[in-house]
C-alpha positions as a Markdown table, in Angstrom:
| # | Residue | x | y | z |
|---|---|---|---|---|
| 1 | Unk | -0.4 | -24.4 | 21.4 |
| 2 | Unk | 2.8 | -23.8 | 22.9 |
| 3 | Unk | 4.6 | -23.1 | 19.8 |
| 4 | Unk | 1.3 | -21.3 | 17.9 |
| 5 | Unk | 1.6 | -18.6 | 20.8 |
| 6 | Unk | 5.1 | -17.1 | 20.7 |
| 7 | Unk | 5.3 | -17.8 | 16.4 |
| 8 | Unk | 1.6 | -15.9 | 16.6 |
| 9 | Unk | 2.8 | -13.0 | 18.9 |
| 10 | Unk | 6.1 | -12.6 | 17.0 |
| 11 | Unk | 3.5 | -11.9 | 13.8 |
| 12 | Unk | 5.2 | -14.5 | 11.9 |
| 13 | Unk | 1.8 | -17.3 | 11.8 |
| 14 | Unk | -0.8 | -16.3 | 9.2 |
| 15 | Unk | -3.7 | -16.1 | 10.6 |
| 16 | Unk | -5.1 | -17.3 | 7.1 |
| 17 | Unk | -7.6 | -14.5 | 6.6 |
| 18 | Unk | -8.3 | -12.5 | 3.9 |
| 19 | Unk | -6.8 | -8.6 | 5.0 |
| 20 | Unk | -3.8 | -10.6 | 5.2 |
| 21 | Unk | -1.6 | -12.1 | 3.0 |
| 22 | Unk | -0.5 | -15.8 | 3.9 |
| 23 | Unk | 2.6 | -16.1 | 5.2 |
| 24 | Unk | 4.9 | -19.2 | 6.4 |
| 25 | Unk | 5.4 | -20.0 | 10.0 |
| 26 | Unk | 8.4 | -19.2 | 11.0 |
| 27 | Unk | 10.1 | -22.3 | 11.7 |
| 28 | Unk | 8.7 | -23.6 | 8.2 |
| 29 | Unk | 11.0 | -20.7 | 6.5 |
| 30 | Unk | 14.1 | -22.6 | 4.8 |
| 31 | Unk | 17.3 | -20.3 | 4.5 |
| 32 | Unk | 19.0 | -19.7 | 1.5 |
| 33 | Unk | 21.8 | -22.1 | 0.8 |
| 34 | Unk | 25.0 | -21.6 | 2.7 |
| 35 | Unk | 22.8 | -19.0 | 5.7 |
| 36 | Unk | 23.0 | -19.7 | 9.3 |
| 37 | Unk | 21.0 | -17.8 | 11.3 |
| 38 | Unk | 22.6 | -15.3 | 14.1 |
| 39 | Unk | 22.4 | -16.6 | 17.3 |
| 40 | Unk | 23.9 | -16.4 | 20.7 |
| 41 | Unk | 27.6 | -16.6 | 20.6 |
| 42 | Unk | 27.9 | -18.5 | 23.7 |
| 43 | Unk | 24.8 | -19.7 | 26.4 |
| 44 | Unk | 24.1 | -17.3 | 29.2 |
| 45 | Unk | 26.1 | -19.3 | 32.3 |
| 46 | Unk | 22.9 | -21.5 | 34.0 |
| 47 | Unk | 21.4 | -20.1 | 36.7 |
| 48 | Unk | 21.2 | -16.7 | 35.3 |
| 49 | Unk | 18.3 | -14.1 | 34.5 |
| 50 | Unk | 19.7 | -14.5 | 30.7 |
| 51 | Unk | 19.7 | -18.4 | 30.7 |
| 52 | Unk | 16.0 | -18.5 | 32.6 |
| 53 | Unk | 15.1 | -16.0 | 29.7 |
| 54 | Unk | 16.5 | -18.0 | 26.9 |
| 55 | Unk | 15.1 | -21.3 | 28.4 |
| 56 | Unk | 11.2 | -19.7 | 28.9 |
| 57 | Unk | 11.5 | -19.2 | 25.1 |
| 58 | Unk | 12.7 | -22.1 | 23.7 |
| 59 | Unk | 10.1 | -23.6 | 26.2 |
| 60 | Unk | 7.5 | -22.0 | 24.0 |
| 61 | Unk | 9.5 | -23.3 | 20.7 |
| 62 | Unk | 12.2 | -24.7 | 20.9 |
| 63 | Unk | 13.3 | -23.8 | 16.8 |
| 64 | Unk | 13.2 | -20.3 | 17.3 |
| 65 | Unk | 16.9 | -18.6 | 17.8 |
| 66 | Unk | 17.6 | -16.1 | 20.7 |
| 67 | Unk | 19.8 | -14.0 | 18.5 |
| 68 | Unk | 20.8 | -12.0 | 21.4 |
| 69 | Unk | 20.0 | -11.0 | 25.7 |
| 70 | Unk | 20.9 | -8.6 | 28.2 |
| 71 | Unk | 19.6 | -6.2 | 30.7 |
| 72 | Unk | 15.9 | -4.5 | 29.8 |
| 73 | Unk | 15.0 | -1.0 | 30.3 |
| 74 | Unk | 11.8 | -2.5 | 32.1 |
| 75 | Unk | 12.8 | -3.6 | 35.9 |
| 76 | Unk | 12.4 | -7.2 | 36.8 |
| 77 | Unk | 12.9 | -8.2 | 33.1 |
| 78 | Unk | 15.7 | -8.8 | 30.6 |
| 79 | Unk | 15.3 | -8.2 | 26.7 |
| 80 | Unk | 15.8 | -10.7 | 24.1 |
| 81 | Unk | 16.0 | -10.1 | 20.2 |
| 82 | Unk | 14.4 | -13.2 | 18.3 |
| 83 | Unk | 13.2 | -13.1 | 14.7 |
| 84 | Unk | 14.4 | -9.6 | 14.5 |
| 85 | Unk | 11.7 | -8.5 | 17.1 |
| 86 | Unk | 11.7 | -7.9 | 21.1 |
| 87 | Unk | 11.0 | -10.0 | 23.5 |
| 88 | Unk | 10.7 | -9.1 | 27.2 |
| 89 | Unk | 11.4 | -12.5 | 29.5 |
| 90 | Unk | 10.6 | -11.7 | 34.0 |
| 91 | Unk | 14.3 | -12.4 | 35.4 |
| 92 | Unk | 12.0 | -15.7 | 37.2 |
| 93 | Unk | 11.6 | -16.8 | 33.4 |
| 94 | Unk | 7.6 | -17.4 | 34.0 |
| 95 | Unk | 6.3 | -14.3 | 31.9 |
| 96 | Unk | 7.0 | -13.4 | 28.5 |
| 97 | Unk | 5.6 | -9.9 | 27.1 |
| 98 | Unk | 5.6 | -8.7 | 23.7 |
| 99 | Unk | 5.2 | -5.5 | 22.8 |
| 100 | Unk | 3.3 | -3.9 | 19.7 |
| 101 | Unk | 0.7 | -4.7 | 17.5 |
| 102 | Unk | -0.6 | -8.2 | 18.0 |
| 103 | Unk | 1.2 | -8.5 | 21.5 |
| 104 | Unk | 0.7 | -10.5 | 24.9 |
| 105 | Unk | 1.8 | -11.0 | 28.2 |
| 106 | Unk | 2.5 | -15.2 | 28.3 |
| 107 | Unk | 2.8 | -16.9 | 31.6 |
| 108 | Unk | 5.2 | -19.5 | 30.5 |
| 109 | Unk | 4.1 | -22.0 | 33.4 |
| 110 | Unk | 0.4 | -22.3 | 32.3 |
| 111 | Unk | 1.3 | -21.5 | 28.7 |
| 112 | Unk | -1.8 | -18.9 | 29.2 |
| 113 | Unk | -2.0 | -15.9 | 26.9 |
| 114 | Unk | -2.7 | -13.5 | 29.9 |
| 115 | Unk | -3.8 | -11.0 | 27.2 |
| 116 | Unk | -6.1 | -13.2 | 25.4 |
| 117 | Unk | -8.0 | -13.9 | 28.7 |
| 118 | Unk | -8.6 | -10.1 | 29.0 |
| 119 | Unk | -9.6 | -9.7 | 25.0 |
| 120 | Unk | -11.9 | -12.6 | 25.1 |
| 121 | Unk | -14.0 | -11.4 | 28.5 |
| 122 | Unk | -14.8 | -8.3 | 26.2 |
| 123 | Unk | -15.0 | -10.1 | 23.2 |
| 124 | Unk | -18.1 | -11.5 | 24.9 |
| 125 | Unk | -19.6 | -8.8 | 26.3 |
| 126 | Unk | -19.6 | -6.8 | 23.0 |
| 127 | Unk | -21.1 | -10.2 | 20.9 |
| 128 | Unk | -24.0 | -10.6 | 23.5 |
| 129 | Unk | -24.9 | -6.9 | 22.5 |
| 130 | Unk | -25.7 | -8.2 | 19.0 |
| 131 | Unk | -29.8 | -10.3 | 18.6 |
| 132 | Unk | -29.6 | -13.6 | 18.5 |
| 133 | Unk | -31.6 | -13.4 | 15.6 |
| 134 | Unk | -29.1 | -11.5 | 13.6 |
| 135 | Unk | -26.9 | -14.2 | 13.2 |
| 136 | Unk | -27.2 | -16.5 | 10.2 |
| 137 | Unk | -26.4 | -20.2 | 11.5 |
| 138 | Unk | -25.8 | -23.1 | 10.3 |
| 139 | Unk | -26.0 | -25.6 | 13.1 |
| 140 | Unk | -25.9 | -29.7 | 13.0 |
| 141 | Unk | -29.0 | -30.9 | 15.7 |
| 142 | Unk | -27.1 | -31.1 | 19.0 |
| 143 | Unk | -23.8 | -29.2 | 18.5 |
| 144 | Unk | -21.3 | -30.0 | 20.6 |
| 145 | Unk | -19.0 | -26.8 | 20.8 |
| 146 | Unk | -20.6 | -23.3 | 18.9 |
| 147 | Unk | -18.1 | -20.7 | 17.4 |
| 148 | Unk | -18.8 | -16.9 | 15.8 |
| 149 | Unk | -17.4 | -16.6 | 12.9 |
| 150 | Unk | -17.3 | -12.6 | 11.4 |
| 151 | Unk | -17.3 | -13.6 | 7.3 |
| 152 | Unk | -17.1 | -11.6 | 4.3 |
| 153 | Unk | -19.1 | -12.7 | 1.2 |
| 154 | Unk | -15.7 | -11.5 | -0.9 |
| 155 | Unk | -12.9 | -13.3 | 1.3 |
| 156 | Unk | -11.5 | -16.5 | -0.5 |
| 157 | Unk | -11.0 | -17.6 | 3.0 |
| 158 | Unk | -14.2 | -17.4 | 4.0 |
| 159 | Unk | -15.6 | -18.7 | 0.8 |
| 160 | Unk | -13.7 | -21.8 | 1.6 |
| 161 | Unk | -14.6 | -22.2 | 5.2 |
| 162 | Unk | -18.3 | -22.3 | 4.0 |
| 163 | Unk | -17.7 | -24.4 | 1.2 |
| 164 | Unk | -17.0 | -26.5 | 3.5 |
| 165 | Unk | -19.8 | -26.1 | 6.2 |
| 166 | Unk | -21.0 | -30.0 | 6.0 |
| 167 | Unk | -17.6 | -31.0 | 7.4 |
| 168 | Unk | -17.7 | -28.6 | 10.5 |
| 169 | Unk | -21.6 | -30.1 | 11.0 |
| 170 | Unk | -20.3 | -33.5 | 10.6 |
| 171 | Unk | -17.6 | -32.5 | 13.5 |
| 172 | Unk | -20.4 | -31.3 | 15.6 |
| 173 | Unk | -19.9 | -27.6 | 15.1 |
| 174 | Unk | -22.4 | -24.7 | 14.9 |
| 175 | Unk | -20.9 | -21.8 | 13.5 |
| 176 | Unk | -22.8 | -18.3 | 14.0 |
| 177 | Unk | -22.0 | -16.2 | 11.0 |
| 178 | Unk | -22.0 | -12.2 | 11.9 |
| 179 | Unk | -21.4 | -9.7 | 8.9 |
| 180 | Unk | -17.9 | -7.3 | 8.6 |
| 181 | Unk | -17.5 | -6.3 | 5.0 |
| 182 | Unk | -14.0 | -5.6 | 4.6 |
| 183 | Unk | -13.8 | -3.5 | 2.2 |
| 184 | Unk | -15.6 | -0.9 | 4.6 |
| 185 | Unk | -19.2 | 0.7 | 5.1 |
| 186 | Unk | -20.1 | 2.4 | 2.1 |
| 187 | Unk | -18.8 | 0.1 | -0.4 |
| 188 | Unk | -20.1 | -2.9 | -2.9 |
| 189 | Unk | -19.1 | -5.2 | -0.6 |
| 190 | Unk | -20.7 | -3.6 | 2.1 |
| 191 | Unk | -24.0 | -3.6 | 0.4 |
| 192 | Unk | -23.9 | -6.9 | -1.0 |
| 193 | Unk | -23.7 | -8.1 | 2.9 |
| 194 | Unk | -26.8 | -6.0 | 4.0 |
| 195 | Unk | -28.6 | -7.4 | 0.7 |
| 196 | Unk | -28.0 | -10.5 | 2.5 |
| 197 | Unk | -29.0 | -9.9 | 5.5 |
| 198 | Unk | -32.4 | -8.4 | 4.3 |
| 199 | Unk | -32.8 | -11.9 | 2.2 |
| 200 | Unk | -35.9 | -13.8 | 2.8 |
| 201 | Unk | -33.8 | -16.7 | 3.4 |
| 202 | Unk | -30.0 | -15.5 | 4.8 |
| 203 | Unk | -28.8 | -19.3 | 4.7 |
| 204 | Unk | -29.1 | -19.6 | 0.9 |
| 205 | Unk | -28.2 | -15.7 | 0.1 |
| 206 | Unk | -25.3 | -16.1 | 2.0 |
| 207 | Unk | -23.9 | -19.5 | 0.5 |
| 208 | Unk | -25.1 | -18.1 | -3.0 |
| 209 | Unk | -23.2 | -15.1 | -2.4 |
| 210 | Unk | -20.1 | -17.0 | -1.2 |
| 211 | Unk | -20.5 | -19.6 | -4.4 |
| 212 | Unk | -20.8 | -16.9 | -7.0 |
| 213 | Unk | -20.0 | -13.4 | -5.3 |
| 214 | Unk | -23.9 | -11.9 | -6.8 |
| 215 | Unk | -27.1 | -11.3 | -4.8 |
| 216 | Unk | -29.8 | -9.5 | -5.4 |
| 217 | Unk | -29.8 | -6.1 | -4.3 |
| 218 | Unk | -32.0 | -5.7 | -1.4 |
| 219 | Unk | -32.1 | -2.8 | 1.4 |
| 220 | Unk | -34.3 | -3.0 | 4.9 |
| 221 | Unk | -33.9 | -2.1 | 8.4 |
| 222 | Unk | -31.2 | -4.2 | 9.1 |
| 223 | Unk | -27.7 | -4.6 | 11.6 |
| 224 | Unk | -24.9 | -4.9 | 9.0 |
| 225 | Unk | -22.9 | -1.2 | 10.3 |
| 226 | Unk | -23.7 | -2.5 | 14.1 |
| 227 | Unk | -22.1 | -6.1 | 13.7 |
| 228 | Unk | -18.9 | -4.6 | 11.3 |
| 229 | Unk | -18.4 | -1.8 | 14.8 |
| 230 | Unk | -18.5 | -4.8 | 16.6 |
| 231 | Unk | -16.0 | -6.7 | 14.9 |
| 232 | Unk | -13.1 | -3.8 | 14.7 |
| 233 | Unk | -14.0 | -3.3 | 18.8 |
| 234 | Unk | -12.9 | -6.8 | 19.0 |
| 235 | Unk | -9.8 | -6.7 | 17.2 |
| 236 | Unk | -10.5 | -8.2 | 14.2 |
| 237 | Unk | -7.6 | -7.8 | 11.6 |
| 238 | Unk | -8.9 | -10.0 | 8.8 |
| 239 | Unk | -11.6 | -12.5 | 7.9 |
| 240 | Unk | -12.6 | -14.7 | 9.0 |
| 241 | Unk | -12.3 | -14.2 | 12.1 |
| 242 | Unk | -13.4 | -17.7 | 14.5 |
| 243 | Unk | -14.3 | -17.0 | 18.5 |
| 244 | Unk | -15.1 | -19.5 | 20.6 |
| 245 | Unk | -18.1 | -19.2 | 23.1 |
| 246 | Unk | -15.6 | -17.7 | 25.6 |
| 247 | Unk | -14.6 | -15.5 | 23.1 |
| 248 | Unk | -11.0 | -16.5 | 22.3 |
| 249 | Unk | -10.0 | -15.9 | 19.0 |
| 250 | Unk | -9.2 | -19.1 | 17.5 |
| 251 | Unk | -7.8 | -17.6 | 14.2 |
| 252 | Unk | -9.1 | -17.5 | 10.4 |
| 253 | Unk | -9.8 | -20.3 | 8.2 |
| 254 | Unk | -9.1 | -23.6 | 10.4 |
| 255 | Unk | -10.1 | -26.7 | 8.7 |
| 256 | Unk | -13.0 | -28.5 | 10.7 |
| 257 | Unk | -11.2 | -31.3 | 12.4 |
| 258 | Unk | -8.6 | -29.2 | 13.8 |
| 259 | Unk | -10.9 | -26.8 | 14.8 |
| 260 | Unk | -12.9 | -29.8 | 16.8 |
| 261 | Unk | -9.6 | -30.7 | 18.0 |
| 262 | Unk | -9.0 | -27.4 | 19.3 |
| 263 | Unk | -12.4 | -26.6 | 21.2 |
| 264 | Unk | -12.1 | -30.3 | 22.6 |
| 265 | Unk | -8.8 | -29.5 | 24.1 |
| 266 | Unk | -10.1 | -26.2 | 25.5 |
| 267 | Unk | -13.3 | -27.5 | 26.8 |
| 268 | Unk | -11.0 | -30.3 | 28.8 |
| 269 | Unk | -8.9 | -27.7 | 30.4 |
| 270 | Unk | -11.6 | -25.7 | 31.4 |
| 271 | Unk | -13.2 | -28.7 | 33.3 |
| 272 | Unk | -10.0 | -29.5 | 34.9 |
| 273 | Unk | -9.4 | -26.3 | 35.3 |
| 274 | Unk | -13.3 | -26.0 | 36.9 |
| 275 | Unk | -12.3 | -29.3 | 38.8 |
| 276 | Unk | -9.4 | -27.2 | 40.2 |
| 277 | Unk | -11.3 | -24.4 | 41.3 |
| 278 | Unk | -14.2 | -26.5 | 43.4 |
| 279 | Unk | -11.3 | -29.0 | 45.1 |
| 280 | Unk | -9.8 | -25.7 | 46.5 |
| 281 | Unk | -13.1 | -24.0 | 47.9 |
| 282 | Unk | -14.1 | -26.9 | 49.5 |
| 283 | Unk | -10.4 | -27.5 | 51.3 |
């Protein structure tokens, strides 16, 4: 997790959905032959606001390369170049902000994305404003953890995360499908999701659509433009797009058992965290 967060920020970790093409992580990028990459000419003496600020990042990954560190224009913070973008380290070394699209504020200690914690409170108020029954979901008998997933019936991602929907049942996952069209209300896309949605059956519409990209037209009153609002209100930038139940955004396509893995781990630290919170109340 550690790593994921400062490669994701920096916009170098795909997010393996389909309004975006794939791209390597960033410490999985081999050089050409004979390239070293610019970094520091010398360490920032210890004890310094520039060594706490280069030590709070490697923390994060060690692999990446502070190519450079110095005063900020932001008071209480000094400014680091790595990857060719900005980084903005507290002169403590705890928080980490990075500016522009795709940004967060990190607090290096608890390795918590203090911006994903605000997203994901809003990410759930918006999905509770969608009918249950306007979900399509494919659910094994007692689920252990339940995820949204916004799909696309035209996204090769998301034609290979339902292809493989057995092995996320067999991992004790419910997934909750809600509709954004990607190509935009108004288009053949767009309709081919309401015509599923208005199916007699949206379980087999859905995965016929996915197999062989046809369904039969079909038109009725129907949530298609509500659910696609939805999913741009909650910063989605390509699908599919995976929220847990607390509405952290878990990325696109993740392959079933790391995706158990990952909702195991966060259900753990929410009951320590949980066990934390109860220890201190009743101090």
């Amino acid at each position: 997790m550690k790593r994921t967060l400062l490669v994701a920020a920096l916009g170098a970790l795909s997010l393996s959905a389909c309004a975006k093409s794939p791209e390597p992580a960033a410490a999985d990028v081999v050089p050409p032959t004979g390239a070293t990459p610019a970094t520091l000419a010398a360490r920032p003496a210890a004890g310094t606001a520039d060594a706490r600020a280069v030590d709070a990042i490697k923390q994060l990954n060690p692999r990446i390369e502070v190519e450079s560190v110095g005063a900020a224009p932001l008071p209480g913070f000094r400014e680091a170049i790595v990857g060719g973008q900005v980084v903005y380290v507290s002169d403590d070394g705890r928080y980490l902000f990075l500016p522009g699209p795709g940004g967060a504020l990190i607090d290096g200690k608890t390795d918590r994305n203090l911006t994903e914690v605000a997203l994901a409170g809003m990410r759930t108020r918006l999905l509770a404003t969608i009918p249950d029954g306007e979900r399509i979901v494919f659910s094994p008998p007692n689920p252990v953890h339940t995820v949204t997933v916004f799909t696309d019936v035209e996204c090769g991602y998301c034609r290979k995360l339902h292809s493989e929907i057995d092995q996320y049942l067999a991992q004790g996952i419910a997934i909750e499908y809600l509709a954004f069209p990607r190509m935009g209300i108004g288009s053949e896309d767009f309709d081919k999701m309401v015509s599923v949605w208005c199916a007699d059956d949206r379980k087999q519409a859905l995965t016929d659509a996915k197999a062989t990209g046809k369904v039969k037209d079909r038109d009725c009153n129907n949530t298609v433009t509500m659910q696609y609002n939805i999913g741009q209100r909650v910063g989605l930038t390509g699908t599919p797009m995976i929220l847990a139940e607390d509405g952290t955004q878990l990325g696109g396509y993740v392959p079933a058992k790391a995706l158990r893995e990952t909702l195991d781990k966060m259900a753990a630290e929410k009951t320590t965290a949980d066990g934390a919170t109860a220890s201190a109340g009743g101090a």
